[in-house]
Short mmCIF file of C-alpha atoms in Angstrom, two decimals:
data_model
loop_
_atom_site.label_atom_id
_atom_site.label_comp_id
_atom_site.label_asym_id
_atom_site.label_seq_id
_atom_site.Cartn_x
_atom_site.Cartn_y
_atom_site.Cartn_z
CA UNK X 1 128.19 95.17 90.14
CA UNK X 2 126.81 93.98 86.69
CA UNK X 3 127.44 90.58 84.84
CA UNK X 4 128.89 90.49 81.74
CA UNK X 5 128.42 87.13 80.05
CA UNK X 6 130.47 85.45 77.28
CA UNK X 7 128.82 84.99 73.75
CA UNK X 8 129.17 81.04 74.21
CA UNK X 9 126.89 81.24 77.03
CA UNK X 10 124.16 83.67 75.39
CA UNK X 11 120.54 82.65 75.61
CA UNK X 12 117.37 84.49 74.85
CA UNK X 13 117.03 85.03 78.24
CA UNK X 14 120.53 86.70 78.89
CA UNK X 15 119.43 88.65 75.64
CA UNK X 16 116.37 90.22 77.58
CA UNK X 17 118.27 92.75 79.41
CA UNK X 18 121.30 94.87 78.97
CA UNK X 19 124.35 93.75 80.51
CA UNK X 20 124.77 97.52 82.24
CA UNK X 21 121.03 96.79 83.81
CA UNK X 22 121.22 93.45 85.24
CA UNK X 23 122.40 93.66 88.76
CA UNK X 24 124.09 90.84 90.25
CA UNK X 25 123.20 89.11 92.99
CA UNK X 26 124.82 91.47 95.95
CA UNK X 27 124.00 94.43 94.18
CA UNK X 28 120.46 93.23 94.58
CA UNK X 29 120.62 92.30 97.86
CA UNK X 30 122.50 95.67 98.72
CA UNK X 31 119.61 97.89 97.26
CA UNK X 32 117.05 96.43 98.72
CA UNK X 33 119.02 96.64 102.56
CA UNK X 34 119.21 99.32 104.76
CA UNK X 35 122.86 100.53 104.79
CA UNK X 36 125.52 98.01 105.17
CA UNK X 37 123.13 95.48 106.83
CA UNK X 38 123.65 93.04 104.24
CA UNK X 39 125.40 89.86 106.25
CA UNK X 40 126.48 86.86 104.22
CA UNK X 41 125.44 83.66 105.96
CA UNK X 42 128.19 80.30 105.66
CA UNK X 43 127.97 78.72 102.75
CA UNK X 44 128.47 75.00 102.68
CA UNK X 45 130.66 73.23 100.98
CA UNK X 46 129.94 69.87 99.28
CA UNK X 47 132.60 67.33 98.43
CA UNK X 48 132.05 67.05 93.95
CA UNK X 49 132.75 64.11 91.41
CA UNK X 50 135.30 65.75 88.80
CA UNK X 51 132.55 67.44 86.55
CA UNK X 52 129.86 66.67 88.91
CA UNK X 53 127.29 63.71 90.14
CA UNK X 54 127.05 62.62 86.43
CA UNK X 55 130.67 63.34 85.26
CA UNK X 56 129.36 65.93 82.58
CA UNK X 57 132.59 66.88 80.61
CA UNK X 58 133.36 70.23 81.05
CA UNK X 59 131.52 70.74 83.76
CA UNK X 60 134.13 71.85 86.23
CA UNK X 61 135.86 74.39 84.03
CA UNK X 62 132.15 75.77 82.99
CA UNK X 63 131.73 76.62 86.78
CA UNK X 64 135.49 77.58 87.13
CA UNK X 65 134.71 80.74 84.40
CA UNK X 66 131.22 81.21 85.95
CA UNK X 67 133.45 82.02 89.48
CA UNK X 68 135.88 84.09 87.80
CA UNK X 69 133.10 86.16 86.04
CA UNK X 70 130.97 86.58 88.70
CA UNK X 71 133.10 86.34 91.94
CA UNK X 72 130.24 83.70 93.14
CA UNK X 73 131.06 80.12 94.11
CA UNK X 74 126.77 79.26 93.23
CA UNK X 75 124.22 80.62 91.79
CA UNK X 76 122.72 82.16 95.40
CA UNK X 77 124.25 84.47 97.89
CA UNK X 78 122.37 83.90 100.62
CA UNK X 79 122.03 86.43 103.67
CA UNK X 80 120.87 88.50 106.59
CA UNK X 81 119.77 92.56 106.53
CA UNK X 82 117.17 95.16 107.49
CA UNK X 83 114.92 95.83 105.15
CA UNK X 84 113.26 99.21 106.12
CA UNK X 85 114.07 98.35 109.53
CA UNK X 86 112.42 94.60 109.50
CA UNK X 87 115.65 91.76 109.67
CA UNK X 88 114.97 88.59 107.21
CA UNK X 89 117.07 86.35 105.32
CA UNK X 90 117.48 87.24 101.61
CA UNK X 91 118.20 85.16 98.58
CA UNK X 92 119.59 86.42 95.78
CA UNK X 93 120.57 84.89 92.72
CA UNK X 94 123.54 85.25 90.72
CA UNK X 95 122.01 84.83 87.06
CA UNK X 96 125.61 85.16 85.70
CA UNK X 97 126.18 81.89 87.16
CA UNK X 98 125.01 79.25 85.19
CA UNK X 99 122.01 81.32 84.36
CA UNK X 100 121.15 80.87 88.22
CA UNK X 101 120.40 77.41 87.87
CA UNK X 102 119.63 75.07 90.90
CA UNK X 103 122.04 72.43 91.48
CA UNK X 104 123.15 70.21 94.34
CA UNK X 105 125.29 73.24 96.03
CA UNK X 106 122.51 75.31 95.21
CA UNK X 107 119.79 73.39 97.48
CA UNK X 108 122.65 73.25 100.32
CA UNK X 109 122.73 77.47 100.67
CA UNK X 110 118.86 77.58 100.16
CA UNK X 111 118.20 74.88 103.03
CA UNK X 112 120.77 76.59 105.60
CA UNK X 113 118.47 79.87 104.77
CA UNK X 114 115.45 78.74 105.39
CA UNK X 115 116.92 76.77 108.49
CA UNK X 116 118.71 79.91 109.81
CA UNK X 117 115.39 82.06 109.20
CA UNK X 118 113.64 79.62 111.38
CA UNK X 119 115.66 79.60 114.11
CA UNK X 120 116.08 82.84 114.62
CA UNK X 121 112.31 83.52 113.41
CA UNK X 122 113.00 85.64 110.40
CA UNK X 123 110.99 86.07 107.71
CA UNK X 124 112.48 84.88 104.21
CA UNK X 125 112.43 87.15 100.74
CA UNK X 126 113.58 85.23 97.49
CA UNK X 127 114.86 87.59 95.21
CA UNK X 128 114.57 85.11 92.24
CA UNK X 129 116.50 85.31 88.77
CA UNK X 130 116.56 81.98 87.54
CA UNK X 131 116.43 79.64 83.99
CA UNK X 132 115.62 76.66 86.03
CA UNK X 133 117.71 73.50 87.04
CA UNK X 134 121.04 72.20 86.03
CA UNK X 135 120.93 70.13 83.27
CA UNK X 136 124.61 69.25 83.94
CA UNK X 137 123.50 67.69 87.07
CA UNK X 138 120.50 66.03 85.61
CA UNK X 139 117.78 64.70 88.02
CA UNK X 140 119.73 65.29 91.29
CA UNK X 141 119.82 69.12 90.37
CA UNK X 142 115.79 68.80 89.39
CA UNK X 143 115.04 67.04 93.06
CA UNK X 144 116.50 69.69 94.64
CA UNK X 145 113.18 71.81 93.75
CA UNK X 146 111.50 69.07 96.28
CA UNK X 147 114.01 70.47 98.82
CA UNK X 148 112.97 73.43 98.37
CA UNK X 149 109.54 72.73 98.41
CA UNK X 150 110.34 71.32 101.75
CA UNK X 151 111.78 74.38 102.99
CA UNK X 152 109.48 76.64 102.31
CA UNK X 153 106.89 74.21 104.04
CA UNK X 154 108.80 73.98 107.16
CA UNK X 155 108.93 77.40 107.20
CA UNK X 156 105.49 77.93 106.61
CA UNK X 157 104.11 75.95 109.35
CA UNK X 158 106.74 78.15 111.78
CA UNK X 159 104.14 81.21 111.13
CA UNK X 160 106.70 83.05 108.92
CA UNK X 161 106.55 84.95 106.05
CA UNK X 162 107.99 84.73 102.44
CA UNK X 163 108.06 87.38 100.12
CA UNK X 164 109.41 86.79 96.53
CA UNK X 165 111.04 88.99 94.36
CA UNK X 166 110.32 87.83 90.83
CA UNK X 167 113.12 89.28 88.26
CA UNK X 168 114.23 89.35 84.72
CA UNK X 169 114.08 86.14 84.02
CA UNK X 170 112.27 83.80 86.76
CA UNK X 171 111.33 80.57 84.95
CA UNK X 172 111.37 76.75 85.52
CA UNK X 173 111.51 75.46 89.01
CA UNK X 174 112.67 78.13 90.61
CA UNK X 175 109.29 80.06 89.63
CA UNK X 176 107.61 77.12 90.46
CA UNK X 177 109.01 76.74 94.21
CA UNK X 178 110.74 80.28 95.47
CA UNK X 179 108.99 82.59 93.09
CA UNK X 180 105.09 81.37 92.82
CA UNK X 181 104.91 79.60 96.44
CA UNK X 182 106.21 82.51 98.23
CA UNK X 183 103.34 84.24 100.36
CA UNK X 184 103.20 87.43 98.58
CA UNK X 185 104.85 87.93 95.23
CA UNK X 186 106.49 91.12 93.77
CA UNK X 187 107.72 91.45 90.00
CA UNK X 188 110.18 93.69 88.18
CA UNK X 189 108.11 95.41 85.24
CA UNK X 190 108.79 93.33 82.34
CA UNK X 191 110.54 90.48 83.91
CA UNK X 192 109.85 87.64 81.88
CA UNK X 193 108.42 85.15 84.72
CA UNK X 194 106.89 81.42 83.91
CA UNK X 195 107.33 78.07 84.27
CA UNK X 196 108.17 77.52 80.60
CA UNK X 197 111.56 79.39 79.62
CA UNK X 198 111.68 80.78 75.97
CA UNK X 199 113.88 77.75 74.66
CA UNK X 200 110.96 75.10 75.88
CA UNK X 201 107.74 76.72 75.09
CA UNK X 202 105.51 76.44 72.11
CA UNK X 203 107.39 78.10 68.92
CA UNK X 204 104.02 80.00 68.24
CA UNK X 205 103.67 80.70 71.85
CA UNK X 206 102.48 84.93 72.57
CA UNK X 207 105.48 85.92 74.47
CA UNK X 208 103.19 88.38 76.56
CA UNK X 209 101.73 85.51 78.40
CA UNK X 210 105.32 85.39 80.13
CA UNK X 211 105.37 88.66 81.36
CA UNK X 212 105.49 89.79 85.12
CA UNK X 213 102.20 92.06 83.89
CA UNK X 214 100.76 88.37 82.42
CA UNK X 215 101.31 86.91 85.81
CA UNK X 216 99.33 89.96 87.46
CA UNK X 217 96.59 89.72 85.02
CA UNK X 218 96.53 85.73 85.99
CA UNK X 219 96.31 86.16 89.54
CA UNK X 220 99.76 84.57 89.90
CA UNK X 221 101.75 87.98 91.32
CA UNK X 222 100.60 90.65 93.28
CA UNK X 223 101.96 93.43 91.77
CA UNK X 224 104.58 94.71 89.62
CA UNK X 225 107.40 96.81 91.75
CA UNK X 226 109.62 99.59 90.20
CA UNK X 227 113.02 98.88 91.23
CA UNK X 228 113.58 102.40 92.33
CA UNK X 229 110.47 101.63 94.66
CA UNK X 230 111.36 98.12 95.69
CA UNK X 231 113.17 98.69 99.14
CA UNK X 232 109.71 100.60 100.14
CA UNK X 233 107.35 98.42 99.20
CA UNK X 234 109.56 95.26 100.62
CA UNK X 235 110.29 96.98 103.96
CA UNK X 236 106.51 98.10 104.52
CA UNK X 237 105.38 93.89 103.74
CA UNK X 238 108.01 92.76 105.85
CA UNK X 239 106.67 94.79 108.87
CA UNK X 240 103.04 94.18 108.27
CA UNK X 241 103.47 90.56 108.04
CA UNK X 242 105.67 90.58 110.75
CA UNK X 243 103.07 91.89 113.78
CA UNK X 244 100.82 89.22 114.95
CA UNK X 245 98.24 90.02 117.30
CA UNK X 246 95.29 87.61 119.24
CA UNK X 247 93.44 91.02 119.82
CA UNK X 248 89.90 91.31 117.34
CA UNK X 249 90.20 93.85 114.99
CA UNK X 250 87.35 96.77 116.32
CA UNK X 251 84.79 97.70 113.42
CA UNK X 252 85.16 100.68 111.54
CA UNK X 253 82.63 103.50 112.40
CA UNK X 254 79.97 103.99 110.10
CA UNK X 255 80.70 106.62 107.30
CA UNK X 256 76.87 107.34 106.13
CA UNK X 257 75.91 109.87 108.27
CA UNK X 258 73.77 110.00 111.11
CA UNK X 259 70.57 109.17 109.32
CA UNK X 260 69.76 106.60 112.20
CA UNK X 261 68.17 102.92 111.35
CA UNK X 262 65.74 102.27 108.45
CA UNK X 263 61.94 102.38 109.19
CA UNK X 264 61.38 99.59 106.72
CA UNK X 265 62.77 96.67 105.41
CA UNK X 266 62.35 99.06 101.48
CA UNK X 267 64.11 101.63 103.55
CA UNK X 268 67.02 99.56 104.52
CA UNK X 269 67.29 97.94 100.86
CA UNK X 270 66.84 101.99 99.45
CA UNK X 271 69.36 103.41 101.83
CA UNK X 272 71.97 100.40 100.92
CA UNK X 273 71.87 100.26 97.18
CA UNK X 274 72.54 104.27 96.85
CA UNK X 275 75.22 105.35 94.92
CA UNK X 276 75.89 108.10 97.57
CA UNK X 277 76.57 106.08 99.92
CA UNK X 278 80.59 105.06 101.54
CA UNK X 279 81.75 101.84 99.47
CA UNK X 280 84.36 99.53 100.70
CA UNK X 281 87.64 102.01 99.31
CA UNK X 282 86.21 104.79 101.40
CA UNK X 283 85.92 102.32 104.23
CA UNK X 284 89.28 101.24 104.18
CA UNK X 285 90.81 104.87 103.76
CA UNK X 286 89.60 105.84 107.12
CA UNK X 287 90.32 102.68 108.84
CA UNK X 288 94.08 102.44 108.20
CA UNK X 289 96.84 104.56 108.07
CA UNK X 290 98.84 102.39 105.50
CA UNK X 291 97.50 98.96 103.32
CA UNK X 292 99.58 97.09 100.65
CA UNK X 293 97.25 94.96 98.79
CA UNK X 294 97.60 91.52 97.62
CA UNK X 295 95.89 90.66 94.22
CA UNK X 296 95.20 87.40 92.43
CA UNK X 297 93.74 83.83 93.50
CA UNK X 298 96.76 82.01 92.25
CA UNK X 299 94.36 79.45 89.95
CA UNK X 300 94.43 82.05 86.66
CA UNK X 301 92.01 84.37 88.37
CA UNK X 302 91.27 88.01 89.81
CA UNK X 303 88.36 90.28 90.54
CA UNK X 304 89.79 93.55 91.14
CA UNK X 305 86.29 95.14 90.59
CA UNK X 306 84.69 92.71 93.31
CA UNK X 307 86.89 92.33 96.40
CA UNK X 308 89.97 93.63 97.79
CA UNK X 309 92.05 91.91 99.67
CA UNK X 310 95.89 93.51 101.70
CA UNK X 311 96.99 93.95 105.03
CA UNK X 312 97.07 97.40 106.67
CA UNK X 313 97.86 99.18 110.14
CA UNK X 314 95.15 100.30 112.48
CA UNK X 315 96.19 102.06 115.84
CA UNK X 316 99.51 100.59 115.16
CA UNK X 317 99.31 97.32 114.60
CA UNK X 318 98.41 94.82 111.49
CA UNK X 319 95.45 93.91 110.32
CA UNK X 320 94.16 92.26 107.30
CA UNK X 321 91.49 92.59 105.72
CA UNK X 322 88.79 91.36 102.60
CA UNK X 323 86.69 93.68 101.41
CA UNK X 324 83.56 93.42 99.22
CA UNK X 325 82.90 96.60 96.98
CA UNK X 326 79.47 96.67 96.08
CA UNK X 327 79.34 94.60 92.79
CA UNK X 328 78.54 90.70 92.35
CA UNK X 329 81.44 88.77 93.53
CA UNK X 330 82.93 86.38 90.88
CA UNK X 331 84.59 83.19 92.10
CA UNK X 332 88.14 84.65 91.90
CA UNK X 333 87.35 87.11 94.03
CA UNK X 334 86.09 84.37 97.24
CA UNK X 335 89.27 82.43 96.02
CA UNK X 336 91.30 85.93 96.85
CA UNK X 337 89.64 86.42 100.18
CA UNK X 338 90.27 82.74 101.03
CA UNK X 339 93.70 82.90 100.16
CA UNK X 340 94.11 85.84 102.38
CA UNK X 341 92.65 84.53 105.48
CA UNK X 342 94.41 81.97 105.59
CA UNK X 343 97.65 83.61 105.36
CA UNK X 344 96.62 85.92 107.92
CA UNK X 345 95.63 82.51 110.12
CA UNK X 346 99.39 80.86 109.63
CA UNK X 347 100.38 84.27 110.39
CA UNK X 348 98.58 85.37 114.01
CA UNK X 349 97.26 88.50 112.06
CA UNK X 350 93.37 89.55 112.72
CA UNK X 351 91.26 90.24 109.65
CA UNK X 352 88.83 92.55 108.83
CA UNK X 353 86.34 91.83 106.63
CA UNK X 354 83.56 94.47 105.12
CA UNK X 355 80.56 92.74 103.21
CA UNK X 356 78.98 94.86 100.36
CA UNK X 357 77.57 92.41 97.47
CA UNK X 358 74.01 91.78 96.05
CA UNK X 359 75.32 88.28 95.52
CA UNK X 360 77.59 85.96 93.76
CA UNK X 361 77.83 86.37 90.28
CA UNK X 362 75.66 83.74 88.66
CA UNK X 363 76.39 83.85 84.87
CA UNK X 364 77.68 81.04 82.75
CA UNK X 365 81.69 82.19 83.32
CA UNK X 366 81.15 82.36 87.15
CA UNK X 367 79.84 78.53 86.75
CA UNK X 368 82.90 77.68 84.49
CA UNK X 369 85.10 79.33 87.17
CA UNK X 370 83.56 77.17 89.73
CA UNK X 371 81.82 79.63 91.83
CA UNK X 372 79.99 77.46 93.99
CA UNK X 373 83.43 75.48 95.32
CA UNK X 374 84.93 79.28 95.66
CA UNK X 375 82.31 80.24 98.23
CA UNK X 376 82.64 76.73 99.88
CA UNK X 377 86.45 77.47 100.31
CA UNK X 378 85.54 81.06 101.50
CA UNK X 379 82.98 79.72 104.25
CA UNK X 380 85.42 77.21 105.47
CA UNK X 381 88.51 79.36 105.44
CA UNK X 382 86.34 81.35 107.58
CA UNK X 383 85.21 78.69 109.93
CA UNK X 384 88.68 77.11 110.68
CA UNK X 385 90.35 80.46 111.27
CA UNK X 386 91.80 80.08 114.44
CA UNK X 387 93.09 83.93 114.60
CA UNK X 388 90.05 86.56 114.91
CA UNK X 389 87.68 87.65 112.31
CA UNK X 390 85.78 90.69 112.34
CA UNK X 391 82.92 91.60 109.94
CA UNK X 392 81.10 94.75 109.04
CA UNK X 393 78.35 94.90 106.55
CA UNK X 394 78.66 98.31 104.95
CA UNK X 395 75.96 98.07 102.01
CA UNK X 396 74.11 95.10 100.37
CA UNK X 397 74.28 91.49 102.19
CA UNK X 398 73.04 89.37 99.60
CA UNK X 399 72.56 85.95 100.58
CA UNK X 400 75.09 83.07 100.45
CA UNK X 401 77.60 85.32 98.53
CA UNK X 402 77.70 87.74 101.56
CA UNK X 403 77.40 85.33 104.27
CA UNK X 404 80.56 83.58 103.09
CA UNK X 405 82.95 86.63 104.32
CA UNK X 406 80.82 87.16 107.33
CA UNK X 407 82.18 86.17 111.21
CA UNK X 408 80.06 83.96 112.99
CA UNK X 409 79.37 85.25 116.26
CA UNK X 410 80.99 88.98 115.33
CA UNK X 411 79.42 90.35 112.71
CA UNK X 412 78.32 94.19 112.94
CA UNK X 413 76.13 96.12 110.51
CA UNK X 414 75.82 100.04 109.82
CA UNK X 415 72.72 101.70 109.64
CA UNK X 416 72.90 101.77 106.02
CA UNK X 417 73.31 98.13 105.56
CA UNK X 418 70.80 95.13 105.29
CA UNK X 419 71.28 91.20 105.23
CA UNK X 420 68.89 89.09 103.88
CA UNK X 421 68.64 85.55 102.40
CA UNK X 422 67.60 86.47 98.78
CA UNK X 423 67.20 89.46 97.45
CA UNK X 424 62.86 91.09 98.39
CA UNK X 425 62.39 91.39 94.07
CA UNK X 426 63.65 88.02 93.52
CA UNK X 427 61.90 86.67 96.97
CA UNK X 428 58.19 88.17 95.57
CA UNK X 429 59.31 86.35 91.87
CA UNK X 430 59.64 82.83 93.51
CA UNK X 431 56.43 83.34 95.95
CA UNK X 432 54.46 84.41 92.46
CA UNK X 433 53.43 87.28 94.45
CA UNK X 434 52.74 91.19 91.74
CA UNK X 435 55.85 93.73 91.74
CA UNK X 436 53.53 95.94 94.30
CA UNK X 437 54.47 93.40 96.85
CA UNK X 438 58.28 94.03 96.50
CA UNK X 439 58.21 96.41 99.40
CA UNK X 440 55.91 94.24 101.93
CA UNK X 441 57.94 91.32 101.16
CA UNK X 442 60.87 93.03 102.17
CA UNK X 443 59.56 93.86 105.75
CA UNK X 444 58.60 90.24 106.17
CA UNK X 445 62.17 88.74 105.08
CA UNK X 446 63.25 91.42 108.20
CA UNK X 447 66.73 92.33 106.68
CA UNK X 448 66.99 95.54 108.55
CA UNK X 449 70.38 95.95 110.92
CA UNK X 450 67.98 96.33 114.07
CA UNK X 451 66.02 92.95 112.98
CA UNK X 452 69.45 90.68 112.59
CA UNK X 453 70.03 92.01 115.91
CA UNK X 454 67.01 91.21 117.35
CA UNK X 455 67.16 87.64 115.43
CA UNK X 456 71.13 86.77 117.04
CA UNK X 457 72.21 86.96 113.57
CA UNK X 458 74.43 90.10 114.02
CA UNK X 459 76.06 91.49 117.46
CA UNK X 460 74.97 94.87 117.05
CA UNK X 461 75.02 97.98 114.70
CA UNK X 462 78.32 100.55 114.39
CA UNK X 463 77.18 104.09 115.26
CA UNK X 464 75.07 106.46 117.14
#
């Protein structure tokens, strides 16, 4: 079913699409289901003023032709279904209803979802089409995003998942709450998605900024979804997220050959910094049989380059992982890993996570980004995970900016790894000791994988 909407109720957002391309809110909810799954839940029903809590004329017959038109009582249907064989409660939003605005009625279906998913331990996926709230309902309609907020808390804590659905448009509150707070967040390509709709923002604003692709680049949405794709992609989070396990997640086996440990402390630094040798992409290939990735620190950032962050399956069950790649990690890219294990935490889901950095990046922008608090949150993410955290250093350990994604107490190496508190060049700078030295100071620092195990700082090498 498609919406058509009258010309008195035309906004530039109703404009953005094509009336024969806008789904409405079942036939959103129907694509994204496994066959006739799709359940309705009970809607409530709220005793109303005549024209509402503020006695807005015209407000009754506005929602009487919203009805008609759409066959919706409110601007959510509100549900149960399989989605690629995982049950969860969906959302959906009727935009031809008021523009899906959030009103009074509207917080009533959202907080039976979200109290339904809970008690029946279900994991919750928003599929989000909104302008915002109702101005006919004026502040009561706006504190029902604090409902929300609520809701999503609650639900939170209870160790389940939400995965939002971010289409054409998603702006005001309901970006703000459903869309932007869900766990992971998946966008129709060129939904317009922000918290300013096109009526409210700056008359010289760039209109690109409010772009699904703008929210990628911003680290505020994980990825944009083809619709023809989106029942995949939803059905493959919905069982990842949905598998926790207490069990540690084993260390990959080493992918650099059987070359054996370094001689030196040169040789380990050598053998580590080769562009021949298996970076973090290769790593992960091997080590799971499927990964979605998660992108984006949800503060404006993202270091694709520097660390990649997703859930995968190993030997059949999920785990997540954060994986350095062999460049100098900038602070959106701690922020990322942080963000991940936590989720993975709230969620009972081990994490994997590879180290492979010289450093931190340490230029002026990775100051202005606030690198140093990024690593802070990264070591104490790590310290306060309750669920297990395994770490394999693949390649280059580089002092603080390594040791922040490492696993106390179970933290592994490959032979063609080191560790080391500073890098041996910048350790012979600082001592005032001749380049020549470079090498010897390297053997003293003892960075090789056999020396952190000899020193307690590692558990043991992967390998022959």
């Amino acid at each position: 079913m498609t919406e058509r909407i009258p010309e008195t109720e035309r906004t530039p957002e109703t404009e953005r699409i094509p009336e024969t391309e806008r789904l409405s809110a079942r036939a959103v909810a129907d694509a994204i289901a496994d066959d006739a799954t799709f359940a309705e839940l009970p809607a409530l029903i709220r005793d109303s003023k005549p024209d509402g809590p503020l006695g807005w004329p015209g407000y009754d017959a506005l929602r009487a032709r919203a009805a008609e038109r759409t066959g919706e009582q409110e601007s959510v249907v509100c549900g149960t279904a399989r989605v690629g064989g995982t049950r969860a409660v969906l959302i959906a939003f009727e935009f031809g209803f008021l523009g899906g605005s959030l009103g009074e009625r509207t917080g009533d279906r959202l907080e039976a979802a979200y109290t339904y998913a809970r008690e029946h331990r279900l994991p919750v996926v928003p599929l989000v089409a909104t302008g915002g709230s109702r101005m006919q309902e004026g502040m009561l309609a706006l504190t029902q995003l604090q409902r929300v907020a609520r809701q999503s808390a609650l639900t939170r804590k209870a160790g389940l998942a939400q995965v939002a659905v971010v289409r054409d448009p998603t702006t005001g509150g309901g970006w703000a709450t459903l869309g932007a707070g869900a766990d992971v967040v998946l966008a129709l390509p060129g939904a317009q998605v922000g918290f300013a709709g096109s009526r409210v923002r700056p008359a010289d604003a760039d209109p690109a900024a409010y772009t699904a692709e703008a929210q990628v680049a911003a680290g505020a949405v994980d990825a944009v979804v083809r619709p023809e794709e989106l029942r995949e992609t939803l059905g493959r989070w919905l069982r990842l997220l949905a598998c926790p396990s207490g069990t540690p997640a084993p260390p990959p086996d080493p992918l650099g050959g059987d070359a054996g440990l370094p001689a030196t402390g040169w040789d380990a630094v050598r053998r580590a910094r080769s562009s021949r040798r298996p970076r973090a992409a290769a790593y992960l290939d091997a080590y799971f049989s499927d990964r979605a990735a998660i992108s984006g620190d949800r503060c404006g950032g993202t270091d694709p380059d520097g660390m990649l962050c997703g859930f995968g399956t190993h030997e059949g069950r999920t785990v997540a992982y954060a994986a350095q790649t062999g460049t100098a990690t900038r602070p959106a890219g701690y922020r990322t890993a942080a963000r991940l294990i936590r989720l993975a935490d709230r969620l009972g889901i081990p994490v994997l996570t590879l180290v492979d950095t010289p450093g931190a990046a340490n230029d002026a922008a990775a100051e202005r980004q606030g690198a140093g608090a990024a690593i802070a949150d990264l070591f104490g993410a790590v310290a306060g995970a309750r669920t297990p955290v395994t770490t394999l250093v693949i390649g280059e350990g580089g002092s603080g900016g390594a040791l922040a994604l490492a696993a106390p107490g179970n933290t592994w190496a490959t032979p063609d790894s080191y560790f080391s508190v500073i890098a041996p060049e910048l350790a012979a700078a600082i001592l005032k000791r001749p380049p020549r030295e470079v090498e010897a100071t390297a053997d003293q620092l003892r960075i090789r994988p056999q020396d952190l195990v000899e020193l307690g700082v590692i558990r043991g090498t992967v390998g022959p």
